[in-house]
Coordinates of C-alpha atoms in Angstrom, one line a residue:
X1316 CA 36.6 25.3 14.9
X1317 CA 33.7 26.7 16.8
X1318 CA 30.2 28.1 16.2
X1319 CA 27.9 30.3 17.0
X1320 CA 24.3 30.3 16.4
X1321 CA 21.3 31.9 17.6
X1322 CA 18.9 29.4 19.4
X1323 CA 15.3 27.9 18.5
X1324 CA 13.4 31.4 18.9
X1325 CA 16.0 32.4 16.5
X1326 CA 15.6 30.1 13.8
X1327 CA 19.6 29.2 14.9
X1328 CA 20.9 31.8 12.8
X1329 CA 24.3 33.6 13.6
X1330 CA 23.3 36.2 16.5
X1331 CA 24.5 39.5 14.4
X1332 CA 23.3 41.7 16.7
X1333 CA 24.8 40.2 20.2
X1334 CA 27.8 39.6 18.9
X1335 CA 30.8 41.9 17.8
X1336 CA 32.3 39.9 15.0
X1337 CA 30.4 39.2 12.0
X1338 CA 33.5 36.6 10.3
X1339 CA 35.3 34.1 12.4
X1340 CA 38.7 35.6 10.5
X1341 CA 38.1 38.8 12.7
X1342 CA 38.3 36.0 15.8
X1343 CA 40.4 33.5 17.5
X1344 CA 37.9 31.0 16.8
X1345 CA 40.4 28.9 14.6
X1346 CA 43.2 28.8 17.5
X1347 CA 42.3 25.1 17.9
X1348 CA 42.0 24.1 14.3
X1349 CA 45.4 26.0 14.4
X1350 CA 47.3 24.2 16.7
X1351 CA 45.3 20.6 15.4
X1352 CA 43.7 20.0 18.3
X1353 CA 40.2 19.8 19.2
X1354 CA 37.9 20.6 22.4
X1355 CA 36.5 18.0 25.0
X1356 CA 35.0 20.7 27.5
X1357 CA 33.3 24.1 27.1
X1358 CA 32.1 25.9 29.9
X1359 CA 30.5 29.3 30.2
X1360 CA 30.4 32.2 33.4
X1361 CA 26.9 32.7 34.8
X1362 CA 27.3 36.3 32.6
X1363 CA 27.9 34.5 29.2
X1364 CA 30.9 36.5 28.8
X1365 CA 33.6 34.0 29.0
X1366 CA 34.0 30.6 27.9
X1367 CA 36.8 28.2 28.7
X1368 CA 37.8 25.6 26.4
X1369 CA 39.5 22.3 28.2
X1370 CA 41.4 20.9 24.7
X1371 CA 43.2 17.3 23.8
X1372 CA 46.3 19.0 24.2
X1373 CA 45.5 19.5 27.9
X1374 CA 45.6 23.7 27.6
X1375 CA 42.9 25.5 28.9
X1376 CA 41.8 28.8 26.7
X1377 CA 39.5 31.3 27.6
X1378 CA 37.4 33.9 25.2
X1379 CA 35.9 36.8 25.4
X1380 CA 32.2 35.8 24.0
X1381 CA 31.2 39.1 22.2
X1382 CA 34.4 39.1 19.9
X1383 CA 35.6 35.7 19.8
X1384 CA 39.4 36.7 21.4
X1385 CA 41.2 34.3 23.3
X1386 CA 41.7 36.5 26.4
X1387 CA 44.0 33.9 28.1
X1388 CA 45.4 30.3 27.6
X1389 CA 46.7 28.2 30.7
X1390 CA 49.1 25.6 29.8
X1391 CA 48.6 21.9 31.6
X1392 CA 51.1 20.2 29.3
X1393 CA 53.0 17.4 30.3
X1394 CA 56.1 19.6 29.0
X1395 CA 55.2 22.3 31.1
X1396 CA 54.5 20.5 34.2
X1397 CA 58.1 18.7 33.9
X1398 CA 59.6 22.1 33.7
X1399 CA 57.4 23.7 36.3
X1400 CA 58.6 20.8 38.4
X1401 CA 62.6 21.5 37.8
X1402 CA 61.9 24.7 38.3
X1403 CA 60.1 24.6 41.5
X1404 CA 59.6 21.4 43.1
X1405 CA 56.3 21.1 44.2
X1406 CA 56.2 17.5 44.9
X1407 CA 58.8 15.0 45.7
X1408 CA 60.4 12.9 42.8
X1409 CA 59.1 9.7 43.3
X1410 CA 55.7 10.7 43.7
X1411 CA 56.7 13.1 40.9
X1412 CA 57.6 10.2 38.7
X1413 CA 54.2 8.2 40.1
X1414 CA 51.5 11.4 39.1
X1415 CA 53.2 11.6 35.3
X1416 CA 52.9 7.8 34.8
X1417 CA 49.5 8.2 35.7
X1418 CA 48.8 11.2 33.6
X1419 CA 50.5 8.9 30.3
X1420 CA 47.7 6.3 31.2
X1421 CA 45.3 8.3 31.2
X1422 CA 46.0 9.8 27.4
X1423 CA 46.9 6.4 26.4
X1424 CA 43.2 5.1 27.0
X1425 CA 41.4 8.3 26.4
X1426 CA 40.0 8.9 30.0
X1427 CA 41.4 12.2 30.1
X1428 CA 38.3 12.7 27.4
X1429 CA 35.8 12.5 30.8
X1430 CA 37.6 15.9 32.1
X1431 CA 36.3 19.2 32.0
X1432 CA 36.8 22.6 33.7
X1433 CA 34.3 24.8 35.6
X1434 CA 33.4 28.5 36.8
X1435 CA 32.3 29.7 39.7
X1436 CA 29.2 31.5 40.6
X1437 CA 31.2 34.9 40.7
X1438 CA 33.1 33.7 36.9
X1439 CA 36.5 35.0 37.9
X1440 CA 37.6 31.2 39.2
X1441 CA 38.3 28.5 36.7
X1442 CA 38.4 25.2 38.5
X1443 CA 40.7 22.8 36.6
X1444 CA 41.0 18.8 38.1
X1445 CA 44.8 18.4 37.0
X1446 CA 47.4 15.6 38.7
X1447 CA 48.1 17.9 41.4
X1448 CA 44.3 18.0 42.2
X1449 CA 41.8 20.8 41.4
X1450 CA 43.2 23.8 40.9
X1451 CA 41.2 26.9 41.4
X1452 CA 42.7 29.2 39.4
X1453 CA 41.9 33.2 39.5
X1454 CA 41.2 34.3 36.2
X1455 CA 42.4 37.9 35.9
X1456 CA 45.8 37.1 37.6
X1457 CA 46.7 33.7 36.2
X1458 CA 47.7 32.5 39.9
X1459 CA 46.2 29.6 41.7
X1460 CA 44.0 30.3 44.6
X1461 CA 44.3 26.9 46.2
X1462 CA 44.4 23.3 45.6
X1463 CA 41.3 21.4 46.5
X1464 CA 42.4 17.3 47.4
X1465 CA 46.3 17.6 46.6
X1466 CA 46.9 15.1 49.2
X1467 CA 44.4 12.8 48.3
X1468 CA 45.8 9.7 46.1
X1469 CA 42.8 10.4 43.1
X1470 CA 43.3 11.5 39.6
X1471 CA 40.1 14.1 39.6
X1472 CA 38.2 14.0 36.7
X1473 CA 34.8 15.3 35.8
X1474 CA 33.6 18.0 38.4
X1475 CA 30.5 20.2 39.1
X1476 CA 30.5 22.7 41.4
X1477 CA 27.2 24.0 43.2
X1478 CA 27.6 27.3 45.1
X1479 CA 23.5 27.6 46.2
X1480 CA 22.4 28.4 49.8
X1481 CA 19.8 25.3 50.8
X1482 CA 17.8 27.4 53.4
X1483 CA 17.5 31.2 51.1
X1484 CA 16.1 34.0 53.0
X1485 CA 13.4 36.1 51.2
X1486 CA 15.0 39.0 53.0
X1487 CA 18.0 40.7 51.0
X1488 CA 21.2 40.3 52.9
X1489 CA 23.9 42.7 52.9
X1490 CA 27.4 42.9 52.4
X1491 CA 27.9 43.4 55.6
X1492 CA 25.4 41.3 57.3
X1493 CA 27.4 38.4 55.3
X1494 CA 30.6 39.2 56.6
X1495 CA 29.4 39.5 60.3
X1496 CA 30.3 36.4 62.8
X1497 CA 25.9 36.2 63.2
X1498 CA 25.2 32.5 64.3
X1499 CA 21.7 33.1 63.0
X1500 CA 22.5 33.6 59.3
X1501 CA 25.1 30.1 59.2
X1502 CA 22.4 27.9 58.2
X1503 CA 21.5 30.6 55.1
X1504 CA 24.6 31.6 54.1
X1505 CA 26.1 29.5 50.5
X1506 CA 27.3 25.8 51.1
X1507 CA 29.4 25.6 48.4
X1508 CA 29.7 21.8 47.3
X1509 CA 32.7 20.3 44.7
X1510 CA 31.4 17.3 43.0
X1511 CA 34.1 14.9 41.1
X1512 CA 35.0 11.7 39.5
X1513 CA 38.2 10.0 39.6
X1514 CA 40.2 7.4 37.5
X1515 CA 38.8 4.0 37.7
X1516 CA 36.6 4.3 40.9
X1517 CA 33.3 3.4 41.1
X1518 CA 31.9 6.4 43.1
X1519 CA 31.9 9.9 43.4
X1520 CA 33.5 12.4 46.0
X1521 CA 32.3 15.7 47.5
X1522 CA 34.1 18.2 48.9
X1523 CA 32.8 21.1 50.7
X1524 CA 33.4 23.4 53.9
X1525 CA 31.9 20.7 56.6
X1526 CA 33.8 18.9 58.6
X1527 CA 33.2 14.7 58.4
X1528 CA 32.0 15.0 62.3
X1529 CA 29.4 18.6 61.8
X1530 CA 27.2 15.8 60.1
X1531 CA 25.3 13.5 62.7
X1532 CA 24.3 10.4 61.8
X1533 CA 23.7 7.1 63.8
X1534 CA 25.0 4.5 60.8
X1535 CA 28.5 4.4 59.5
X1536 CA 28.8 5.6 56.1
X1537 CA 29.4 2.7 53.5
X1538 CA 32.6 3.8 51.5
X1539 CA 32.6 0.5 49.5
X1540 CA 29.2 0.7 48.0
X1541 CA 29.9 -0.8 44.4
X1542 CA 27.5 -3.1 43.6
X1543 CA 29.6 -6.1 42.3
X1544 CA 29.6 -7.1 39.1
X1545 CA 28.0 -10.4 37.9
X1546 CA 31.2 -12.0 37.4
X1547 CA 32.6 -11.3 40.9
X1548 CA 29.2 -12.5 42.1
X1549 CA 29.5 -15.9 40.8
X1550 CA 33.1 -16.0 41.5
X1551 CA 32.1 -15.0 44.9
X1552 CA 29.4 -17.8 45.1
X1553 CA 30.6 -20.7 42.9
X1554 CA 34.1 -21.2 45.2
X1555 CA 34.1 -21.3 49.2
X1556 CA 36.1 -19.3 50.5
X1557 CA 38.0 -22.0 52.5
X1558 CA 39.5 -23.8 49.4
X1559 CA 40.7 -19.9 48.6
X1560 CA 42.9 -19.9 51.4
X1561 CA 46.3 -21.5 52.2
X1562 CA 48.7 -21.4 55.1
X1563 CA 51.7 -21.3 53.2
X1564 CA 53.1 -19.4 50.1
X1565 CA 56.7 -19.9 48.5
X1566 CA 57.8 -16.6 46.5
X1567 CA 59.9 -18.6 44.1
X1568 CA 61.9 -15.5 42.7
X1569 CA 64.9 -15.4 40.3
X1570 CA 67.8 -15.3 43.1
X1571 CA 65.8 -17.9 45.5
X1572 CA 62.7 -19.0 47.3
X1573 CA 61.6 -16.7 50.1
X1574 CA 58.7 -18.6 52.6
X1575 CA 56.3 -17.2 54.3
X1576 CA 53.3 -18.1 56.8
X1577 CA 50.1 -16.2 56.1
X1578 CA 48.0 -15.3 59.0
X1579 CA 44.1 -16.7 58.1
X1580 CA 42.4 -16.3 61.2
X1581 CA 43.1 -12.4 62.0
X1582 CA 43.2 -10.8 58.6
X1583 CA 41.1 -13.5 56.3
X1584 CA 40.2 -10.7 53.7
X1585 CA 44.1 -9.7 52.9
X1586 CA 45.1 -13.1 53.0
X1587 CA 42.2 -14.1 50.7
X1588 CA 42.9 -11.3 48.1
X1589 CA 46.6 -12.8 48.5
X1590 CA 45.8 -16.7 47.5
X1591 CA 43.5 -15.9 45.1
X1592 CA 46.3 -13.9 42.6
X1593 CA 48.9 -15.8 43.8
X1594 CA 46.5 -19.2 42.9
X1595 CA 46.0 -17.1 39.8
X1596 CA 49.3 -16.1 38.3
X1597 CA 48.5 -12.7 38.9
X1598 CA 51.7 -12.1 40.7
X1599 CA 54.2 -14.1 38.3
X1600 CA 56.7 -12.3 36.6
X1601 CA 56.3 -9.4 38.8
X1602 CA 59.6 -7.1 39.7
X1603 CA 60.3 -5.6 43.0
X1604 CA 59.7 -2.0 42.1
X1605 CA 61.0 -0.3 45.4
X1606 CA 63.8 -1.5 47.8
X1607 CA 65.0 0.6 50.4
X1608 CA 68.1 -1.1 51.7
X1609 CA 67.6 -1.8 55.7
X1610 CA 64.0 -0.7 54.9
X1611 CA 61.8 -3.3 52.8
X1612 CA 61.4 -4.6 49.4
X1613 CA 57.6 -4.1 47.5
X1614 CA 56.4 -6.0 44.9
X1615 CA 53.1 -6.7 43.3
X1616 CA 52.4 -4.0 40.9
X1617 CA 52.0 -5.3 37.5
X1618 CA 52.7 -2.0 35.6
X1619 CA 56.0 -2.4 37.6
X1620 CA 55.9 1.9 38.5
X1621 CA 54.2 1.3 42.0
X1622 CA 51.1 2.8 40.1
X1623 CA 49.3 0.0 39.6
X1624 CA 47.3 -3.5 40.9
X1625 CA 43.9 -4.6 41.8
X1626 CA 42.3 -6.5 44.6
X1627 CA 40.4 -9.9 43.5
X1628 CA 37.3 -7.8 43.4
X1629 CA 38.3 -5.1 41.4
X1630 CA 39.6 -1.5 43.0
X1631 CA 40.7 -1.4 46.5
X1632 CA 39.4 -3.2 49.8
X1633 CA 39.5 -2.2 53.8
X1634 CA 42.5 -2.5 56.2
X1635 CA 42.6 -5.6 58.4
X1636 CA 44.2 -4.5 61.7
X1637 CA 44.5 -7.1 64.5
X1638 CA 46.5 -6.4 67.5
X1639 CA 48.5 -9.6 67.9
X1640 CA 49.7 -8.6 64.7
X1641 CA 52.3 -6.2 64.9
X1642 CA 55.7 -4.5 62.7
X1643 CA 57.6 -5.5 65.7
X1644 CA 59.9 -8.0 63.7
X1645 CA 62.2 -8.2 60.7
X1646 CA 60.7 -10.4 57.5
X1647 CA 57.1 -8.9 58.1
X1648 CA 54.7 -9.1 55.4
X1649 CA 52.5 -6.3 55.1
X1650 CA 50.1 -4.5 52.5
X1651 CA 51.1 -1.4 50.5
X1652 CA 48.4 1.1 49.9
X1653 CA 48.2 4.7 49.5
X1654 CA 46.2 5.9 52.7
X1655 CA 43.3 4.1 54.7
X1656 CA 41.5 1.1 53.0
X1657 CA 43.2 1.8 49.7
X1658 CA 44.5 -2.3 49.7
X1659 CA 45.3 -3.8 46.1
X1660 CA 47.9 -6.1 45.1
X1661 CA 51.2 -4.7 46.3
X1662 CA 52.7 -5.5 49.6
X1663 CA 56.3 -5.4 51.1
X1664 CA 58.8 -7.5 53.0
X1665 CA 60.3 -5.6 56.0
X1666 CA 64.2 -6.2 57.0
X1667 CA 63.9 -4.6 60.3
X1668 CA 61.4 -3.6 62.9
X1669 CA 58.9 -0.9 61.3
X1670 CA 56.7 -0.3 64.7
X1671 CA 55.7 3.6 63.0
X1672 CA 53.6 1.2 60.3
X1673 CA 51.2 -0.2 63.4
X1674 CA 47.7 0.7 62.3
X1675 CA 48.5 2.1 59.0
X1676 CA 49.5 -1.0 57.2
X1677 CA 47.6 -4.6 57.1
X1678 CA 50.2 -7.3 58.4
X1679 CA 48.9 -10.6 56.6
X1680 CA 52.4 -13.0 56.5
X1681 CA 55.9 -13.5 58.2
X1682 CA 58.9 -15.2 56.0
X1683 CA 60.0 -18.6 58.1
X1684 CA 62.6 -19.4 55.7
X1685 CA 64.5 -17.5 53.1
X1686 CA 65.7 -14.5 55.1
X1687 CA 68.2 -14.2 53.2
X1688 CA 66.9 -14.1 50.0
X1689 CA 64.7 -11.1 51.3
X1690 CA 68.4 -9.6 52.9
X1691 CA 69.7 -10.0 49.2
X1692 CA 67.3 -8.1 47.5
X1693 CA 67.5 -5.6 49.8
X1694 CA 71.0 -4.6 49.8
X1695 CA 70.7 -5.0 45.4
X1696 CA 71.8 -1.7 43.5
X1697 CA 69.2 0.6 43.3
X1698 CA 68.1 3.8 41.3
X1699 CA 68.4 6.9 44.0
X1700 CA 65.5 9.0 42.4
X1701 CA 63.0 5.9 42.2
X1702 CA 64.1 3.4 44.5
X1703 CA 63.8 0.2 41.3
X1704 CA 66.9 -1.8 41.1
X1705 CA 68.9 -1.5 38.0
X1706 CA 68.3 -4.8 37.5
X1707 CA 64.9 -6.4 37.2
X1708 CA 64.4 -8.8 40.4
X1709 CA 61.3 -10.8 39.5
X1710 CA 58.6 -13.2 41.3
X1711 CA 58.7 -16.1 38.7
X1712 CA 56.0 -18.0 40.2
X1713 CA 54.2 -18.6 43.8
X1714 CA 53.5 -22.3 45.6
X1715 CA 50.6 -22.3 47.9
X1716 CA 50.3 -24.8 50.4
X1717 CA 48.0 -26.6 53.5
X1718 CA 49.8 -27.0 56.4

């Protein structure tokens, strides 16, 4: 149920007189009560007309302030996005299948409690961070604008949007000086920055209207800025990272033992983040998720969806590219990831020479015995829509050795 008072100058009584209601039963204040839900996000338009009202059960309704009607209700149900998807396939299905898992994680542990919706400066956008990514939806129509970061691999969370112009002119502009191509009025005109959080990361992300190369700067922009925590600090301290690392690791899997040489020298990091949950037990009982027959085979995902896994240090660490170290052979080892230094846990085993994968995926091992465990796997039954075998292939254990 919602409220409405006056504030401190008022003595926070209900405002009578600004208001066109004088009984909540002449409004669709109890809508949420209604439906037994409850809001996590209100936001108002800069005119304190509308408010929208982000809810548990993941619809977004907007009222009219001075009579307390719902004036519209957008529907981000999990139902409706599975139908909107049958209906019109806006992604493909494994990804499809990879976003809802996600989205049943999040209500599982509550972080879809840290979202919330926005208006823009002119209160006839509502931006909504959903798990296609930030819609920016246009109020009066009920159609969506645009989608801000659909191809990046983020569940958007909390946003805040600021639409001000840094360098304001004391002079009134008009219409039509704002619309004219006038090199002189760029660096007054609004910058219009988009402020988010995402799903278990550490930082935040920006977007706005700039290109990455309009903004000079002589020192390479940290993107792994965390500071660790005092457990990985210890850890980090306490063991050397020499008695981390091994030449040799033995998948010992349910159908066989698969060998394979890890390369220590060129990509230390990857290989490091390998022993260490290998050493660890991290990767036992894990299935291979994914098999594409005369493709590869992926494992390492402990959620078992392709959704899932961590580096040793918590999140995601940097490629490792080395040029002696190519996808020029069958039986190469190499790290899964979802775009540029996004490395965690999961890697694949390639049957046949993947050279499109150069400089996109961090080559750490080669199998030197076992091919045709590897071959096995990859030729096992599989689910068409999400690539898993019918049949759970799993990692039992993993050997490390010193050659």
């Amino acid at each position: 149920m919602l409220e409405f008072w006056n504030g401190p100058k008022g003595f926070f009584d209900f405002p009578k007189q600004k208001l066109q209601f004088e009984f909540k039963t002449e409004t669709d204040l109890y809508e949420l009560a209604r439906v037994k839900t409850y809001p996590i996000s209100i936001s108002f338009n800069m005119s304190g007309t509308h408010m929208a009202i982000l809810s548990r059960d993941r619809n977004v309704r907007i009222f009219k302030c001075k009579n307390g009607r719902l004036s519209k209700m957008i529907d981000e149900s999990l139902t409706s996005i599975a139908t909107s998807q049958q209906e019109n396939q806006s992604l493909k299905d494994m990804e499809f299948g990879r976003r809802i898992a996600l989205e049943k994680e999040l209500d599982k542990n509550d972080w879809f409690l840290h979202s919330n919706v926005a208006f823009d400066e002119s209160g006839q956008y509502l931006l909504l961070p959903t798990m296609h990514g930030i819609k920016v939806l246009h109020i009066a129509t009920s159609t969506c604008s645009r989608i801000i970061g659909k191809s990046e691999n983020l569940r958007f969370l909390y946003i805040s949007l600021y639409q001000g112009c840094p360098n304001r002119s004391s002079a009134a502009l008009t219409m039509d000086m704002k619309a004219s191509d006038n090199a002189a009025l760029d660096s007054i005109r609004n910058d219009p920055s988009l402020f988010c959080t995402a799903y278990k990361q550490k930082r935040f992300y920006i977007f706005t209207r700039r290109d990455p190369f309009a903004i000079s700067s002589d020192v390479d922009r940290d993107v792994f800025n965390e500071k660790p925590t005092k457990e990985e600090q210890v850890a980090e301290t306490s063991t050397p990272t020499s008695s981390r690392l091994f030449e040799r690791a033995i998948l010992h899997t349910v159908i066989g033992d698969i060998h394979i040489d890890l390369f220590l020298t060129q990509c230390p990091r990857t290989a490091e983040n390998f022993c260490v949950h290998a050493k660890n037990g991290y990767y036992d009982n894990h299935i291979f998720h994914r098999v594409i027959k005369a493709f590869m085979i992926q494992t390492g995902d402990p959620l078992g969806t392709g959704t899932g896994g961590e580096s040793i240090w918590g999140g995601e660490f940097e490629d490792e590219f080395h040029p002696s170290l190519r996808h020029d052979k069958p039986f190469t080892v190499s790290m899964a990831n979802a775009g540029p230094n996004t490395n965690g846990s999961q890697f694949f085993i390639t049957v046949v020479p993947t050279p499109w994968l150069d400089n996109k995926h961090t080559v750490f091992g080669r199998v030197v015995k076992g091919m045709e465990v590897v071959k096995r796997i990859s030729e096992t039954s599989v689910n068409p829509k999400t690539e898993k075998p019918w049949e759970d292939i799993k990692i039992m254990s993993i050997t490390l050795k010193s050659l």
